[in-house]
Short mmCIF file of C-alpha atoms in Angstrom, two decimals:
data_model
loop_
_atom_site.label_atom_id
_atom_site.label_comp_id
_atom_site.label_asym_id
_atom_site.label_seq_id
_atom_site.Cartn_x
_atom_site.Cartn_y
_atom_site.Cartn_z
CA MET K 1 27.16 -20.25 165.70
CA VAL K 2 26.62 -24.00 165.40
CA LEU K 3 23.04 -24.63 164.27
CA PRO K 4 23.63 -27.68 162.06
CA PHE K 5 20.02 -28.13 160.93
CA LYS K 6 19.01 -24.55 160.23
CA GLU K 7 19.89 -24.74 156.51
CA ASN K 8 17.97 -27.96 155.74
CA THR K 9 20.86 -30.25 156.71
CA THR K 10 19.76 -33.48 158.38
CA PHE K 11 23.07 -34.97 159.58
CA TYR K 12 25.82 -33.74 161.86
CA GLN K 13 29.09 -35.48 162.70
CA PRO K 14 30.84 -34.13 165.81
CA GLU K 15 34.42 -33.24 164.95
CA ILE K 16 35.77 -34.76 168.16
CA TRP K 17 33.67 -37.95 168.15
CA PRO K 18 33.58 -40.17 165.04
CA GLU K 19 31.48 -42.84 166.77
CA LEU K 20 28.70 -40.37 167.55
CA SER K 21 26.23 -39.06 164.96
CA VAL K 22 23.29 -36.66 165.08
CA HIS K 23 20.32 -37.09 162.75
CA LEU K 24 17.37 -34.76 162.19
CA LYS K 25 14.33 -36.88 161.34
CA GLU K 26 10.80 -35.75 160.48
CA GLN K 27 9.59 -35.63 164.09
CA HIS K 28 12.70 -36.20 166.19
CA ILE K 29 16.42 -35.81 166.63
CA LEU K 30 18.41 -39.00 167.04
CA VAL K 31 21.87 -39.01 168.58
CA TYR K 32 23.37 -42.45 167.99
CA SER K 33 26.46 -43.91 169.63
CA GLU K 34 28.19 -46.96 168.18
CA SER K 35 28.82 -48.15 171.75
CA LYS K 36 26.64 -48.07 174.85
CA LEU K 37 27.16 -45.04 177.06
CA HIS K 38 26.67 -44.76 180.82
CA THR K 39 23.72 -42.43 181.39
CA LEU K 40 22.12 -40.35 184.10
CA GLY K 41 19.29 -37.92 183.66
CA SER K 42 15.68 -36.82 183.92
CA ALA K 43 14.54 -38.27 180.60
CA ILE K 44 10.92 -39.37 180.28
CA LEU K 45 12.05 -42.69 178.79
CA GLY K 46 15.20 -44.33 180.13
CA GLY K 47 15.67 -41.76 182.88
CA GLY K 48 17.70 -42.29 186.04
CA MET K 49 20.89 -44.33 185.67
CA GLY K 50 21.42 -46.77 182.83
CA SER K 51 23.22 -47.46 179.57
CA SER K 52 22.07 -46.45 176.10
CA SER K 53 23.13 -46.10 172.48
CA TYR K 54 20.06 -44.24 171.18
CA PHE K 55 19.08 -40.76 172.34
CA VAL K 56 15.78 -39.46 170.97
CA ASN K 57 14.41 -35.93 171.31
CA LEU K 58 10.81 -36.21 170.09
CA HIS K 59 8.85 -33.22 168.83
CA VAL K 60 5.23 -33.04 169.98
CA SER K 61 2.60 -30.35 169.53
CA LYS K 62 2.33 -27.49 171.99
CA ASP K 63 -1.07 -28.76 173.15
CA PHE K 64 0.28 -32.26 173.92
CA ASP K 65 -1.00 -33.22 177.37
CA SER K 66 -0.60 -36.73 178.71
CA THR K 67 -0.73 -38.36 182.11
CA ILE K 68 1.57 -41.12 180.80
CA PRO K 69 4.05 -39.41 178.44
CA GLU K 70 6.51 -42.27 178.85
CA LYS K 71 4.05 -44.61 177.12
CA SER K 72 3.53 -42.17 174.24
CA LEU K 73 7.28 -41.83 173.85
CA GLU K 74 7.84 -45.58 174.09
CA ASN K 75 5.30 -46.15 171.31
CA SER K 76 7.05 -43.59 169.09
CA VAL K 77 10.48 -45.12 169.72
CA HIS K 78 9.12 -48.55 168.86
CA GLU K 79 7.51 -47.16 165.70
CA TYR K 80 10.84 -45.67 164.60
CA GLY K 81 12.51 -49.06 165.02
CA TYR K 82 14.83 -48.18 167.90
CA PRO K 83 15.31 -50.65 170.78
CA VAL K 84 13.23 -49.28 173.63
CA LYS K 85 15.48 -50.68 176.37
CA GLU K 86 18.55 -49.03 174.80
CA THR K 87 16.92 -45.66 174.23
CA VAL K 88 16.87 -42.47 176.27
CA GLY K 89 13.86 -40.42 175.20
CA LEU K 90 12.93 -36.77 175.67
CA MET K 91 9.95 -34.72 174.48
CA THR K 92 9.73 -31.12 173.35
CA ALA K 93 7.48 -28.71 171.50
CA ALA K 94 10.56 -26.69 170.49
CA TYR K 95 11.66 -26.38 166.87
CA LEU K 96 14.20 -29.14 166.30
CA SER K 97 15.79 -27.33 163.36
CA PHE K 98 17.07 -24.70 165.82
CA ALA K 99 19.07 -27.24 167.84
CA SER K 100 22.47 -25.94 168.93
CA VAL K 101 25.55 -28.15 169.23
CA GLN K 102 28.81 -27.35 171.00
CA GLU K 103 31.95 -29.44 171.44
CA GLU K 104 35.29 -29.21 173.19
CA THR K 105 38.21 -31.50 173.97
CA ASN K 106 41.38 -31.41 176.05
CA ASP K 107 43.89 -33.80 177.62
CA HIS K 108 41.40 -35.26 180.11
CA PHE K 109 37.95 -35.39 178.47
CA GLY K 110 35.86 -34.48 175.46
CA LEU K 111 32.39 -32.91 175.49
CA PHE K 112 29.57 -32.71 172.99
CA VAL K 113 26.34 -30.85 173.88
CA CYS K 114 23.07 -30.79 171.94
CA THR K 115 20.32 -28.40 173.09
CA THR K 116 16.82 -27.66 171.84
CA SER K 117 15.00 -24.73 173.37
CA GLY K 118 11.45 -23.49 173.63
CA VAL K 119 10.66 -20.76 176.13
CA GLY K 120 6.94 -20.16 175.65
CA ASN K 121 6.38 -21.85 179.03
CA ALA K 122 9.35 -20.22 180.76
CA ALA K 123 9.07 -20.41 184.54
CA ARG K 124 10.88 -19.28 187.66
CA ALA K 125 11.53 -21.97 190.28
CA GLY K 126 10.93 -21.26 193.97
CA LEU K 127 7.63 -19.39 193.70
CA ASP K 128 3.97 -20.39 193.81
CA ARG K 129 2.60 -20.85 190.30
CA THR K 130 0.05 -22.76 188.25
CA VAL K 131 0.90 -26.47 188.37
CA TYR K 132 -0.24 -29.50 186.39
CA SER K 133 -0.74 -33.14 187.30
CA SER K 134 0.12 -34.32 183.79
CA TYR K 135 2.98 -33.70 181.39
CA ARG K 136 2.83 -30.49 179.36
CA SER K 137 5.26 -30.05 176.47
CA GLY K 138 7.52 -27.07 175.93
CA THR K 139 10.97 -27.55 177.21
CA ILE K 140 14.67 -26.87 177.11
CA ASN K 141 16.20 -30.28 176.49
CA ILE K 142 19.95 -30.64 177.02
CA MET K 143 22.01 -33.72 176.17
CA ILE K 144 25.64 -33.77 177.35
CA PHE K 145 27.96 -36.43 175.97
CA VAL K 146 31.27 -37.03 177.74
CA GLN K 147 34.35 -38.78 176.43
CA GLY K 148 35.66 -40.24 179.67
CA SER K 149 34.56 -41.78 182.96
CA MET K 150 32.67 -40.03 185.75
CA THR K 151 31.43 -41.25 189.10
CA ALA K 152 27.68 -41.08 189.67
CA SER K 153 28.13 -38.16 192.06
CA ALA K 154 30.27 -36.32 189.49
CA MET K 155 27.55 -36.81 186.89
CA LEU K 156 25.05 -35.28 189.32
CA GLU K 157 27.40 -32.37 189.93
CA GLY K 158 27.68 -31.93 186.18
CA ILE K 159 23.90 -31.75 185.89
CA MET K 160 23.86 -29.12 188.63
CA ALA K 161 26.55 -27.04 186.89
CA ALA K 162 24.71 -27.34 183.58
CA THR K 163 21.39 -26.37 185.17
CA GLU K 164 22.96 -23.29 186.72
CA ALA K 165 24.42 -22.38 183.33
CA LYS K 166 21.00 -22.75 181.70
CA ALA K 167 19.47 -20.44 184.30
CA ALA K 168 22.30 -17.93 183.79
CA ALA K 169 21.71 -17.95 180.04
CA LEU K 170 18.00 -17.22 180.49
CA GLN K 171 18.84 -14.44 182.92
CA ASP K 172 21.31 -12.85 180.51
CA MET K 173 18.68 -12.96 177.75
CA SER K 174 16.02 -11.51 180.10
CA ILE K 175 13.63 -14.42 179.47
CA LYS K 176 10.70 -13.98 181.87
CA ASP K 177 8.07 -16.13 183.54
CA SER K 178 4.80 -14.80 182.13
CA GLU K 179 2.95 -15.47 185.40
CA THR K 180 5.29 -13.48 187.64
CA ASN K 181 7.08 -11.25 185.13
CA LEU K 182 10.33 -12.25 186.86
CA ILE K 183 13.41 -13.72 185.19
CA ALA K 184 12.87 -17.41 184.40
CA THR K 185 15.19 -20.15 185.63
CA GLY K 186 13.99 -22.69 183.08
CA THR K 187 10.70 -23.92 181.66
CA THR K 188 8.00 -26.06 183.23
CA SER K 189 9.22 -29.27 181.60
CA ASP K 190 13.01 -29.14 181.10
CA ALA K 191 15.05 -32.33 180.86
CA MET K 192 18.75 -33.12 180.90
CA VAL K 193 20.87 -36.20 180.25
CA ILE K 194 24.59 -36.89 180.72
CA ALA K 195 26.07 -39.84 178.82
CA CYS K 196 29.67 -41.00 179.36
CA ASP K 197 31.88 -43.16 177.13
CA PRO K 198 34.50 -44.80 179.40
CA ARG K 199 36.53 -46.04 176.42
CA TYR K 200 38.08 -42.59 176.19
CA TYR K 201 40.84 -41.36 178.51
CA ARG K 202 41.23 -44.69 180.27
CA GLY K 203 42.70 -44.45 183.73
CA ILE K 204 41.09 -41.06 184.40
CA ILE K 205 37.90 -41.05 186.47
CA HIS K 206 36.34 -37.68 187.17
CA GLN K 207 35.33 -37.64 190.83
CA HIS K 208 33.80 -34.17 190.79
CA ALA K 209 32.21 -31.86 188.21
CA GLY K 210 31.25 -28.69 190.04
CA THR K 211 31.61 -25.27 188.47
CA ALA K 212 35.19 -24.89 189.81
CA THR K 213 36.41 -28.14 188.23
CA VAL K 214 37.81 -28.21 184.71
CA ILE K 215 35.12 -30.57 183.42
CA GLY K 216 32.26 -28.86 185.28
CA ASN K 217 33.35 -25.46 184.05
CA ALA K 218 33.49 -26.77 180.49
CA MET K 219 30.01 -28.30 180.79
CA GLY K 220 28.65 -25.02 182.08
CA ARG K 221 30.26 -23.00 179.30
CA LEU K 222 29.02 -25.28 176.52
CA VAL K 223 25.50 -25.49 177.94
CA TYR K 224 25.40 -21.71 178.38
CA ARG K 225 26.46 -21.16 174.77
CA SER K 226 24.02 -23.73 173.42
CA VAL K 227 21.05 -22.29 175.32
CA ILE K 228 21.95 -18.75 174.24
CA GLU K 229 22.31 -19.87 170.64
CA SER K 230 19.17 -22.01 170.41
CA VAL K 231 16.94 -19.43 172.10
CA SER K 232 18.46 -16.50 170.19
CA SER K 233 17.78 -18.27 166.90
CA LEU K 234 14.03 -18.10 167.58
CA ASP K 235 12.18 -14.99 166.52
CA LEU K 236 9.62 -13.50 168.90
CA THR K 237 6.72 -15.40 167.30
CA HIS K 238 8.45 -18.75 167.73
CA ARG K 239 9.33 -17.94 171.33
CA THR K 240 5.75 -17.30 172.33
CA ILE K 241 4.16 -20.34 170.69
CA GLU K 242 6.54 -22.96 172.07
#
């Protein structure tokens, strides 16, 4: 198990990545890269494609409800002193101290994954359900850091592989949507980010990252493990209030 903050630790240094550091602050997790990384994701702040050095996972209360969550997150990032235009920002009501990290390296890439999980608002995609016009917190937030270069389409494939792995993890843990009592595929407000450092493994560009590729398979495995670990670390009380 790799739950670096469960025993009151506030700093984690990935073994494979000396230029990357993970910090548990009072109300957020900061992943900081000494160089700008190429990013793609569904983050509230800095989502889409871009480049960033600061990755913030902000804790908010379960009853947080905002029609403009990006503004709330931007204000928090500014308050913490991070450059807004260089920051990717996520929100969650999950317990940050139960964040799971996983890492792996081989001859063609390195991977570091950081996941926080709350499943109190677990939901199954593809069915009619209660919907909201504004942002509601909860969330499984997944950040995937890649040593190496990927095309934009490969990054999208990686997000697909990771999303499938997240859904598989919830299925294997029998996490259910409370509205339908069916197995959940995620929560109502999940987010995911992939960030690539092209300084590593120069000359290798990953064109694909589906589940049958080496890198896509690795992403899926690490995301699966991190979701299993972060959700399993929650007791039943924590699971229901997130």
